[in-house]
Coordinates of C-alpha atoms and ligand atoms in Angstrom, one line a residue:
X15 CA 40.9 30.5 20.5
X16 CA 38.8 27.6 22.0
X17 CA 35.1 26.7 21.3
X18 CA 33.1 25.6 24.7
X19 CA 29.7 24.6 24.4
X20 CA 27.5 23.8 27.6
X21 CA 24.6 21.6 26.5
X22 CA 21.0 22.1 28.1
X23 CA 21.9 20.5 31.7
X24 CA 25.1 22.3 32.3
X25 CA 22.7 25.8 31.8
X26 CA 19.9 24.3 33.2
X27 CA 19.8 27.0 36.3
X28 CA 21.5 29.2 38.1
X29 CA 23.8 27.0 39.8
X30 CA 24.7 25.4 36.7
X31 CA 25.5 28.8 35.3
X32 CA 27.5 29.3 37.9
X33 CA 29.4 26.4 37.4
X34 CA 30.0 27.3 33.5
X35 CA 31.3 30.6 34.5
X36 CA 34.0 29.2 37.0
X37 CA 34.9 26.6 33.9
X38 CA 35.2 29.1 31.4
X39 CA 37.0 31.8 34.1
X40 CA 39.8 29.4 33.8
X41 CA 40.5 29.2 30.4
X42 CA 39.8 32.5 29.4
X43 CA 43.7 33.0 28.4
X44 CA 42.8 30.6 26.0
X45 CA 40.5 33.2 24.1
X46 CA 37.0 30.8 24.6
X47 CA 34.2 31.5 22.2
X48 CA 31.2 29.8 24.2
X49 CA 27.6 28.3 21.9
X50 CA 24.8 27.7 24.7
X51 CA 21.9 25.5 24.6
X52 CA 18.6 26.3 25.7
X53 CA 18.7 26.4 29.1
X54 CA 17.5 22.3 30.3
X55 CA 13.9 21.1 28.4
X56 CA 13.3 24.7 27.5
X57 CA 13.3 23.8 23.4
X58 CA 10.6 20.6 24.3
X59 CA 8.6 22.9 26.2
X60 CA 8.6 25.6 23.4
X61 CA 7.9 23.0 20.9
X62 CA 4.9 21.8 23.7
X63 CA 3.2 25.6 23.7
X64 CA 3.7 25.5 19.5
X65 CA 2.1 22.0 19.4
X66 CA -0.7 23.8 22.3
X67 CA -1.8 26.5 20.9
X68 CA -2.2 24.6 17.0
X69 CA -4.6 22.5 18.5
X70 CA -6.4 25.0 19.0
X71 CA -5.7 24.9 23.2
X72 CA -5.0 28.2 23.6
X73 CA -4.9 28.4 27.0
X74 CA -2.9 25.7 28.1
X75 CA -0.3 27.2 25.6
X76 CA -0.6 30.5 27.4
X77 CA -0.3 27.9 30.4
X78 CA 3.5 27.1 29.9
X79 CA 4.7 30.0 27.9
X80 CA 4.0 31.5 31.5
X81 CA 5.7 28.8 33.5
X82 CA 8.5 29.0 31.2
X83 CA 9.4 32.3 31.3
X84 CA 9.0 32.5 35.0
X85 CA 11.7 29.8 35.3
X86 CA 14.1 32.1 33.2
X87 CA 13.5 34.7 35.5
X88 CA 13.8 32.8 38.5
X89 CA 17.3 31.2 37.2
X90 CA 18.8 34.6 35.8
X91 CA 18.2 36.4 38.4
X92 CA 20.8 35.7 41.3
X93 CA 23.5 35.1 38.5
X94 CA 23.3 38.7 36.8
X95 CA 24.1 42.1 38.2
X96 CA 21.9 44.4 40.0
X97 CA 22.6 47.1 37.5
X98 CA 22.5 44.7 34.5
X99 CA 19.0 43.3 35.9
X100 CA 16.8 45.6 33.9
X101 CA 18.5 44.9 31.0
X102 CA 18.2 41.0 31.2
X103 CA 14.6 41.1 33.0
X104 CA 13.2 43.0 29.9
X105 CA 15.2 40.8 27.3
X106 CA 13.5 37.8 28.7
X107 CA 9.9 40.1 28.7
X108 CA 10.1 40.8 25.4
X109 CA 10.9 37.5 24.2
X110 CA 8.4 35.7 26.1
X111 CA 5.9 38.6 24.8
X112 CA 6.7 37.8 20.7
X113 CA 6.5 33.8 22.3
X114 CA 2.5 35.1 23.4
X115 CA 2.2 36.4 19.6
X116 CA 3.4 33.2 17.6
X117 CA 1.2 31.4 19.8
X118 CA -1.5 33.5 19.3
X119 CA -0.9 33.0 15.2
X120 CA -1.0 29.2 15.6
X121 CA -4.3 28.9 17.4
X122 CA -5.9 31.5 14.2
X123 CA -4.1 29.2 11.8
X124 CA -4.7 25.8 13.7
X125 CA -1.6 24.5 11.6
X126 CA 2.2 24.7 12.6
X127 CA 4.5 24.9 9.7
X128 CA 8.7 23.9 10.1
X129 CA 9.0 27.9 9.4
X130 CA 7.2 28.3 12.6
X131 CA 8.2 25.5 14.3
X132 CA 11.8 27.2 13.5
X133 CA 10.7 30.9 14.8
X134 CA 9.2 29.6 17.9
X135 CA 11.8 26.8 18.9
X136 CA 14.9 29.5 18.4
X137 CA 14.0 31.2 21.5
X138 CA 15.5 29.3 23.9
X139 CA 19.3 29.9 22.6
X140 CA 18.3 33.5 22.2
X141 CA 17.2 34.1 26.0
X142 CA 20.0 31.7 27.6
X143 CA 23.1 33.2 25.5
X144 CA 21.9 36.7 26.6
X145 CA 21.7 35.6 30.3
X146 CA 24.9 33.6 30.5
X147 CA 26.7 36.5 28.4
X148 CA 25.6 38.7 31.9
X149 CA 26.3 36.2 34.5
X150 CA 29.9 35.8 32.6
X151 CA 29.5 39.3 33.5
X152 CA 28.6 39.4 37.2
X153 CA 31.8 36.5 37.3
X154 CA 34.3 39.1 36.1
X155 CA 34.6 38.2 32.4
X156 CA 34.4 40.8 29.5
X157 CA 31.7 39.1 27.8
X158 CA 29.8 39.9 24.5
X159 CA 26.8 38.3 22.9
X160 CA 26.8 37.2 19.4
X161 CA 23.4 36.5 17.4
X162 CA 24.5 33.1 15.9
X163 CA 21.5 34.2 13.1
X164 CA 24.1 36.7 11.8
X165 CA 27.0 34.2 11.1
X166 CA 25.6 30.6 10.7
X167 CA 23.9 30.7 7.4
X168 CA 21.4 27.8 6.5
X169 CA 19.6 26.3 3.4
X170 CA 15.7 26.8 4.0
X171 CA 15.2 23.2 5.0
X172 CA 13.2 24.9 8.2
X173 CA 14.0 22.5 11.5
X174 CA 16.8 20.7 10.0
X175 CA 18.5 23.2 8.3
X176 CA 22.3 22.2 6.2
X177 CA 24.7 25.3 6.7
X178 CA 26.0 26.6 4.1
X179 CA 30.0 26.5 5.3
X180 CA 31.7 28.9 3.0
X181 CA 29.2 31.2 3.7
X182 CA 29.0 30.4 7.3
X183 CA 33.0 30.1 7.3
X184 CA 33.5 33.8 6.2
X185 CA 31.5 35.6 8.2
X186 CA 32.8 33.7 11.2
X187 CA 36.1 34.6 10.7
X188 CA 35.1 38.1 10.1
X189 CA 33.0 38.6 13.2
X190 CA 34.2 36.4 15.9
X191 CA 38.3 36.5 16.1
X192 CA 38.6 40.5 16.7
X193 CA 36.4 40.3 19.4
X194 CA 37.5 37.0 20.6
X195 CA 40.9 39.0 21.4
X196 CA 39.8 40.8 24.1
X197 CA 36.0 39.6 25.1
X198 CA 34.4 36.2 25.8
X199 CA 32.2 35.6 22.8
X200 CA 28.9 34.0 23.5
X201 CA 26.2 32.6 21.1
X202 CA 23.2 30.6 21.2
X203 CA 23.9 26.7 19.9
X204 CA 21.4 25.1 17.5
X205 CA 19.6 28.6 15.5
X206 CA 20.9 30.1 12.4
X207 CA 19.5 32.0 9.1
X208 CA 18.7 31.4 5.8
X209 CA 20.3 33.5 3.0
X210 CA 17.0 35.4 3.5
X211 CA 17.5 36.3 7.1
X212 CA 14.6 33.9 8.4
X213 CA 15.6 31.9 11.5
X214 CA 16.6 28.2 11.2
X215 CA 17.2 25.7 13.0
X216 CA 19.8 23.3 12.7
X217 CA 17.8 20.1 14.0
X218 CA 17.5 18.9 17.6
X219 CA 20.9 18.8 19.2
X220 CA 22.5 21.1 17.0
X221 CA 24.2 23.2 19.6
X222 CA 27.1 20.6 19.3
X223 CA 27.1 21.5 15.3
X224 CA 27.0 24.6 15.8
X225 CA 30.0 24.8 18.2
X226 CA 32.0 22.8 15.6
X227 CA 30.7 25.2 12.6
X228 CA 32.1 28.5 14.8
X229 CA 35.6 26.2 15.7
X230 CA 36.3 25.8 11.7
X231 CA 35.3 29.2 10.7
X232 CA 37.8 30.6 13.5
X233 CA 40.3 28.2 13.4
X234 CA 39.5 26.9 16.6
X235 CA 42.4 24.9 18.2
X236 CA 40.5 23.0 19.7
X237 CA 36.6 22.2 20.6
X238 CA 34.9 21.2 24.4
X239 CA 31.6 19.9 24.2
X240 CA 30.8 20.2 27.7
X241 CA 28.0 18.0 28.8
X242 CA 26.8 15.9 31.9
X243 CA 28.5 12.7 31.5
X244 CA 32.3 11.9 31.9
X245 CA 32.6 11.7 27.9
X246 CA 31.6 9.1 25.4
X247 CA 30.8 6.1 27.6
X248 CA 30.8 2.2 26.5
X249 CA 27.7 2.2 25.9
X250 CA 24.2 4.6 26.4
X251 CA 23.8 4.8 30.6
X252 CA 20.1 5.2 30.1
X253 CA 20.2 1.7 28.9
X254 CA 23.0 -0.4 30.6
X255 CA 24.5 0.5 33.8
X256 CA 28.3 0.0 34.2
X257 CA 29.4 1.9 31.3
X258 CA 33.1 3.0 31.2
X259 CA 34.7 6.2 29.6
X260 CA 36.5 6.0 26.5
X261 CA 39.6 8.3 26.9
X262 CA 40.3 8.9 23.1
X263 CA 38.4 7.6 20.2
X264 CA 38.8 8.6 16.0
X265 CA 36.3 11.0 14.4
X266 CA 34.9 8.0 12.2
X267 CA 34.4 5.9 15.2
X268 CA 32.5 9.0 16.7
X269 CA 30.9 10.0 13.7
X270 CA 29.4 6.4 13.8
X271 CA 28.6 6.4 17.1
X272 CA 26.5 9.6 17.1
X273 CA 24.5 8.4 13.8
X274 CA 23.6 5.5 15.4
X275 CA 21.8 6.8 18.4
X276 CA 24.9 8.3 20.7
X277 CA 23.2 11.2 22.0
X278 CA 26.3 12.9 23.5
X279 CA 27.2 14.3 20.2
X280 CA 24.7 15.5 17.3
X281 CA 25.7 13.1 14.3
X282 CA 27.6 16.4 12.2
X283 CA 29.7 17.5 14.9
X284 CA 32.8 15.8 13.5
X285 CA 32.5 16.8 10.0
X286 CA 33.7 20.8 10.0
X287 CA 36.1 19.0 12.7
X288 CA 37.8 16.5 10.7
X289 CA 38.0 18.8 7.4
X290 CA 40.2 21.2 9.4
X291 CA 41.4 18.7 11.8
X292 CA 40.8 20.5 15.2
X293 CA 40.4 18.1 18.2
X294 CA 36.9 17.7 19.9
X295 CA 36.3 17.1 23.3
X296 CA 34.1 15.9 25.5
X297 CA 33.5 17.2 28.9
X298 CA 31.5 16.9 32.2
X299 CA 30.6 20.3 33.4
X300 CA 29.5 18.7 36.6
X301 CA 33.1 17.4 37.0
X302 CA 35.3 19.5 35.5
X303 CA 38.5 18.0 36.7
X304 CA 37.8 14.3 34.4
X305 CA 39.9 14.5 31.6
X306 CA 36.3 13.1 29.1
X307 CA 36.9 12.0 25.7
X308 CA 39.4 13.0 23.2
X309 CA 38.0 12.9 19.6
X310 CA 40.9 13.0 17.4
X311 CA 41.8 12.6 13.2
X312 CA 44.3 9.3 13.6
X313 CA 43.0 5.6 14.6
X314 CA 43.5 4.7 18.3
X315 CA 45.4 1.5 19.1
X316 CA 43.7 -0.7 21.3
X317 CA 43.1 -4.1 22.3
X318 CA 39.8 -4.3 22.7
X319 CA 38.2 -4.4 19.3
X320 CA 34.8 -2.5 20.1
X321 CA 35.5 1.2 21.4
X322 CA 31.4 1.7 22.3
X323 CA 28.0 0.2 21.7
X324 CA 25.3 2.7 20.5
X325 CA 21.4 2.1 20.2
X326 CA 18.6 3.5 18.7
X327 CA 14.8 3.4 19.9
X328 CA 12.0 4.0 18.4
X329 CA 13.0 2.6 15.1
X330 CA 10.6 1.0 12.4
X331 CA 11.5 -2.1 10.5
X332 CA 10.2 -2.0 6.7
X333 CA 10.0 -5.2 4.7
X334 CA 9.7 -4.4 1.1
X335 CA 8.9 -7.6 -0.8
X336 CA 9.1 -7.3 -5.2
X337 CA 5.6 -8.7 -6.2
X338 CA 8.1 -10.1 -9.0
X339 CA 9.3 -13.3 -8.1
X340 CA 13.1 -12.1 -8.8
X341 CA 13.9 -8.3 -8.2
X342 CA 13.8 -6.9 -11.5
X343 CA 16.4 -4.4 -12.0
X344 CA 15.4 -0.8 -10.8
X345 CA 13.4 -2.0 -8.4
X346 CA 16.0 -0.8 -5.1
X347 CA 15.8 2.7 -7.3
X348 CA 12.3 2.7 -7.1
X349 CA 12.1 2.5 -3.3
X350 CA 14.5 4.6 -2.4
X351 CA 13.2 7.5 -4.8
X352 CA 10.3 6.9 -2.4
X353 CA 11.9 7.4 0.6
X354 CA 14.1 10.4 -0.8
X355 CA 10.5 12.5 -1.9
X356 CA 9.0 12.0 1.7
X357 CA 12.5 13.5 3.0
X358 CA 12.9 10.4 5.3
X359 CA 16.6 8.8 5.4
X360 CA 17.1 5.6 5.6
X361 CA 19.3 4.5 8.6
X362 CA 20.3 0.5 7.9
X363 CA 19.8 -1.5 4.4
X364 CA 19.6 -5.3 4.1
X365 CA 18.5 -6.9 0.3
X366 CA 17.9 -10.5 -0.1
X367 CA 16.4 -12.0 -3.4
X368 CA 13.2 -10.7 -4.0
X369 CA 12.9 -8.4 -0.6
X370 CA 14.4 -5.6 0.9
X371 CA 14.3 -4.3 4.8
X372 CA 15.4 -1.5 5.9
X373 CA 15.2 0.7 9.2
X374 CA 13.9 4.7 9.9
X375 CA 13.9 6.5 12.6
X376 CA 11.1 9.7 11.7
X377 CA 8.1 7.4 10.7
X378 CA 5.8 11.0 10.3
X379 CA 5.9 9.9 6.7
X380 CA 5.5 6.5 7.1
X381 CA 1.8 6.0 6.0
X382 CA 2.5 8.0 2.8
X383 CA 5.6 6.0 2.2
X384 CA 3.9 2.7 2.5
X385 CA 0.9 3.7 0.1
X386 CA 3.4 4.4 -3.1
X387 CA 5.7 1.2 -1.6
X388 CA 2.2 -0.7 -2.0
X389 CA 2.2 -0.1 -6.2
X390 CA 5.0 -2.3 -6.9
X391 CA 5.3 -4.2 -3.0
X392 CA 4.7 -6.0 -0.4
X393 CA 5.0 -4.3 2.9
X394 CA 4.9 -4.9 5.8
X395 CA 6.2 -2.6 9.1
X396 CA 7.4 -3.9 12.3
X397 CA 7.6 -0.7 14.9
X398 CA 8.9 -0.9 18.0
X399 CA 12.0 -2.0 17.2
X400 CA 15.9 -1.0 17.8
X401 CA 19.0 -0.5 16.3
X402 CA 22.2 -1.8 18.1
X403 CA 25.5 -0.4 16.8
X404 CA 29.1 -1.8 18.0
X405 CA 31.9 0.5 16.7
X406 CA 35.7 0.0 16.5
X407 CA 37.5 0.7 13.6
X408 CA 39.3 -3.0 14.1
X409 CA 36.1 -4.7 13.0
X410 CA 36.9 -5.6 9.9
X411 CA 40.3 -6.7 10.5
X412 CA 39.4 -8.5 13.7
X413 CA 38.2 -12.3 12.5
X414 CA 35.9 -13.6 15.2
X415 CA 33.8 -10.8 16.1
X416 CA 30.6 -11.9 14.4
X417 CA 30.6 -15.3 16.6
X418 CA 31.4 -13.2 19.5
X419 CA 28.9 -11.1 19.0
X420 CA 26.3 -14.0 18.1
X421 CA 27.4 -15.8 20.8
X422 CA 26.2 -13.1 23.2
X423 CA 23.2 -12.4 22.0
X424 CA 22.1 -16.5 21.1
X425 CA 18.6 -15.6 23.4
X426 CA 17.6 -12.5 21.6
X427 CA 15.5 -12.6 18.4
X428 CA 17.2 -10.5 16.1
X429 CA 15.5 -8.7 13.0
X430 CA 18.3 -7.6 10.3
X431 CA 22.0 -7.1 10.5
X432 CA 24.2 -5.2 9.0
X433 CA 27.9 -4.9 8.6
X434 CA 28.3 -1.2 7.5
X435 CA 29.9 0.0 4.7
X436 CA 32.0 2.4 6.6
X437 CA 34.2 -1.1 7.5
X438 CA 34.0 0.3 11.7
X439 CA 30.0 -0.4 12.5
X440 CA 28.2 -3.4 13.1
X441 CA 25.0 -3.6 13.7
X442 CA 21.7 -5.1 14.2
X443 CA 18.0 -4.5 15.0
X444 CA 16.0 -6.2 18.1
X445 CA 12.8 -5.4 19.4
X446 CA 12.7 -2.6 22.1
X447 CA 11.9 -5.0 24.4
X448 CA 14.7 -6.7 24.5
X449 CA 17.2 -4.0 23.6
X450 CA 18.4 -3.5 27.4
X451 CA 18.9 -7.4 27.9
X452 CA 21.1 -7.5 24.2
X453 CA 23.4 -4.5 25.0
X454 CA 24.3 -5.5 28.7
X455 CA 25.4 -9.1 27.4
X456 CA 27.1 -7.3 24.1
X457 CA 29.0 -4.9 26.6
X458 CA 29.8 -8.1 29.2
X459 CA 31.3 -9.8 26.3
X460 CA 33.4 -7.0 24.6
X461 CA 34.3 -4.7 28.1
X462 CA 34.7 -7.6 30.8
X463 CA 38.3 -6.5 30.1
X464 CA 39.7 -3.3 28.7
X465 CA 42.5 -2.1 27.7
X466 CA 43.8 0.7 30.6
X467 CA 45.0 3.3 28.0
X468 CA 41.7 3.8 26.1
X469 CA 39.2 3.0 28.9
X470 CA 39.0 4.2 32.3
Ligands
ADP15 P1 23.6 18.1 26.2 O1 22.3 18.7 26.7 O2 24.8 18.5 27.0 O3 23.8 18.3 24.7 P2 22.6 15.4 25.7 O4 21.5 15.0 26.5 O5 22.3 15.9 24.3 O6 23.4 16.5 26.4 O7 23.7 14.2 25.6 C1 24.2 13.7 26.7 C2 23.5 12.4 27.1 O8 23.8 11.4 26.0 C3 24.0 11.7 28.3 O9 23.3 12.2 29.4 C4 23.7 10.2 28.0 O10 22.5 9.8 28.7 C5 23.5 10.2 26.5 N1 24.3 9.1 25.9 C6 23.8 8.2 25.0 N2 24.8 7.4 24.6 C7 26.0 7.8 25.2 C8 27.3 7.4 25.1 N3 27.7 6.4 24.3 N4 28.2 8.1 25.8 C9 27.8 9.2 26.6 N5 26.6 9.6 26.7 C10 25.6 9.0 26.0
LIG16 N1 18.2 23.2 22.4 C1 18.2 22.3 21.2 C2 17.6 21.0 21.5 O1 17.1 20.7 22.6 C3 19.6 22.1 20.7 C4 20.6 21.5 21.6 O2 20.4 21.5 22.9 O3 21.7 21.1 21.2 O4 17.5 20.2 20.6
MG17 MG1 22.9 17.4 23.0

């Protein structure tokens, strides 16, 4: 057995659907159990008619739940069966017609909870793994949907849900082999249940974490993430242009890589992975034929000392300064308690004497944060700001990085740094401004020459 997951773009219409089908008609001796995303912007857009109709526009929300499920119909259609039509055309109906209640609930309440956020956001796995189950159909493949809610089990942290594996693990391996033996098993990416059978979610891009979930609980031999780049690049191509592939690279350089802003792979992807040691991959379902990115359990020799650069918008700076002249002990305890009761993590940690900075990326909290910060603290919060991450698990071994690094970047202001504990990150923070300007020179300096059997 194999676990393929197509991410938003590769199901983004019918075409792309197509496409999937051909790339999973070719490996279907290999048993594939396929996880689907929402099929292209479909979970924003049902997040837009949630955030719509709370506000109280009601009709705007109406509006795109309309639009939206016009373009499912539009898409499905030419890749499913005449005689399976009816079937799909009223699936899509009748989710679009619960989509009309929730909405209707949030304009009488006027307040969207993470419950809700959860019930209404799960519906775009739930239509596109039913219409890509029948256009696997109309393509010749014996395929059978599987509600992911029955077999990835959650805590009830709503819109960012944990799984609970063993759980999870059991009824995988229960559910999903038998069937894999003679059908090709396909479930929505990203939605799963609490013990108590209400829909979670498992946090935006969690199709990828669910696809690695389903390949430990089967025994997967190995897991495709099938997306629309080549595979892990050099660096992010919506920043830098000239980016190269990286042909193989360790699950704690891509662990680190994906926590600090990599958006190819949601940052718990690797974990059920690495604890039963299945290979990822990482595909372009635009170009089947490229071999991607090999994510594998041993370290990769290479020359070059950085594997990839990752970054991070949209990050806030804190400053935390003891109104004590020296940092009386407790104090770090004290702030982080702070941070840990408004659920906020913490991404990068510097400490000098008497002050403290450190970065976040969800700053819904922030104002709260600041307020208790304030009764011991001096704050003070620079937003706008980015985190830049190089990755290699040579770093520490490698002297003359630092310089290399410094030396690149000797016109760019740069807020904090951090050499992570992990021993394979380094990184830094510089205003978004500048962030494009300090990861082209970072990638001039580390991939003007690369080594042929890591990079293509
Ligand atoms: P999917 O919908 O298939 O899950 P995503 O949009 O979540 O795809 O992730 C793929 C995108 O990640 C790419 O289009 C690319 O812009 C972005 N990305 C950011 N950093 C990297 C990187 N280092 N390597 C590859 N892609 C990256
Ligand atoms: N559809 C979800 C999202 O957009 C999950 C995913 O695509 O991985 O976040
Ligand atoms: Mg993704």
């Amino acid at each position: 057995m194999i676990v393929m997951k197509f991410g938003g773009t590769s199901v983004e219409s019918a075409a792309a659907i197509e496409r999937v089908a051909s790339i999973v008609k070719a490996r279907v001796a290999r048993q594939p159990v396929v996880v689907v995303s929402a099929m292209g912007k479909t979970t924003n857009r049902l997040l837009a008619i949630a955030a719509k109709s709370a506000e109280g526009k009601r009709e705007e929300g109406i509006k795109l739940a309309v639009e939206l499920r016009d373009f499912h119909l539009r898409e499905a259609r030419p890749v499913v069966l005449d005689s399976d039509w009816p079937i799909v055309e009223s699936a899509i109906q009748d989710h679009f017609q619960e989509i009309a209640e929730l909405a209707r609930a949030l304009a009488v309440v006027g307040e969207i909870t993470p419950r809700l956020t959860d019930a209404i956001s799960s519906y775009g796995e739930r239509i596109s793994s039913i219409v890509v189950t029948y256009a696997f159909r109309r393509a010749g493949m014996d395929a059978v949907h599987v509600d992911s809610r029955h077999v990835v089990v959650t805590d009830n942290r709503h819109t960012q849900a944990t799984p609970k594996f063993a759980e999870s693990y059991s009824r995988l391996a229960a559910a999903i082999p038998p069937l894999a033996q003679r059908h090709v098993v396909v479930m929505g990416g990203f939605i799963a249940s609490a013990e108590n059978g209400i829909t979670t979610t498992l946090g935006r891009g969690g199709s990828d974490f669910t696809a690695s979930i389903v390949g430990a609980g089967i025994g997967a031999e190995e897991i495709e993430i099938w997306t629309d780049v080549d595979g892990m690049l050099t660096g992010d191509p919506r920043v830098i242009d000239g980016v190269r592939r990286v042909k193989s690279i360790s699950f704690g350089e891509a662990a680190e890589l994906a926590y600090f802003g990599a958006k190819v792979l949601h940052p718990a992807t690797v974990l059920p992975a690495v604890e039963k040691n299945i290979p990822v991959l990482i595909l372009n379902s635009r170009r089947p034929e490229v071999e991607g990115t090999r994510i594998v359990s041993e370290s990769v020799p290479c020359t070059n000392v950085i594997k990839s650069i990752a970054c991070k918008r949209n990050i806030a700076l804190v400053n935390i300064t003891s109104s004590r002249m020296l940092m009386a002990h407790g104090f770090l305890r004290r702030i982080f308690e702070v941070f840990d009761r408004f659920q906020t993590p913490v991404d990068m940690v510097a400490t000098s004497e008497v002050s403290v900075s450190l970065t976040i990326d969800n700053t819904t909290r922030l104002k709260e944060i600041t307020t208790e910060l304030e009764e011991f603290a001096e704050v003070n919060v620079e937003q706008n700001q980015a985190i830049v991450c190089l990755v290699g698990d040579s770093i520490r071994s490698t002297p003359g990085v630092a310089s290399r690094i410094f030396r690149a970047l000797s016109e760019i202001n740069i807020g904090m740094i951090s050499q992570g504990a992990s021993l394979l990150n380094f990184g830094f923070v510089v205003s978004e401004a500048d962030l494009p300007r300090a990861v082209a020179a970072l990638h001039s300096e580390f991939f003007a020459e690369v080594d042929p059997a890591v990079f293509d």
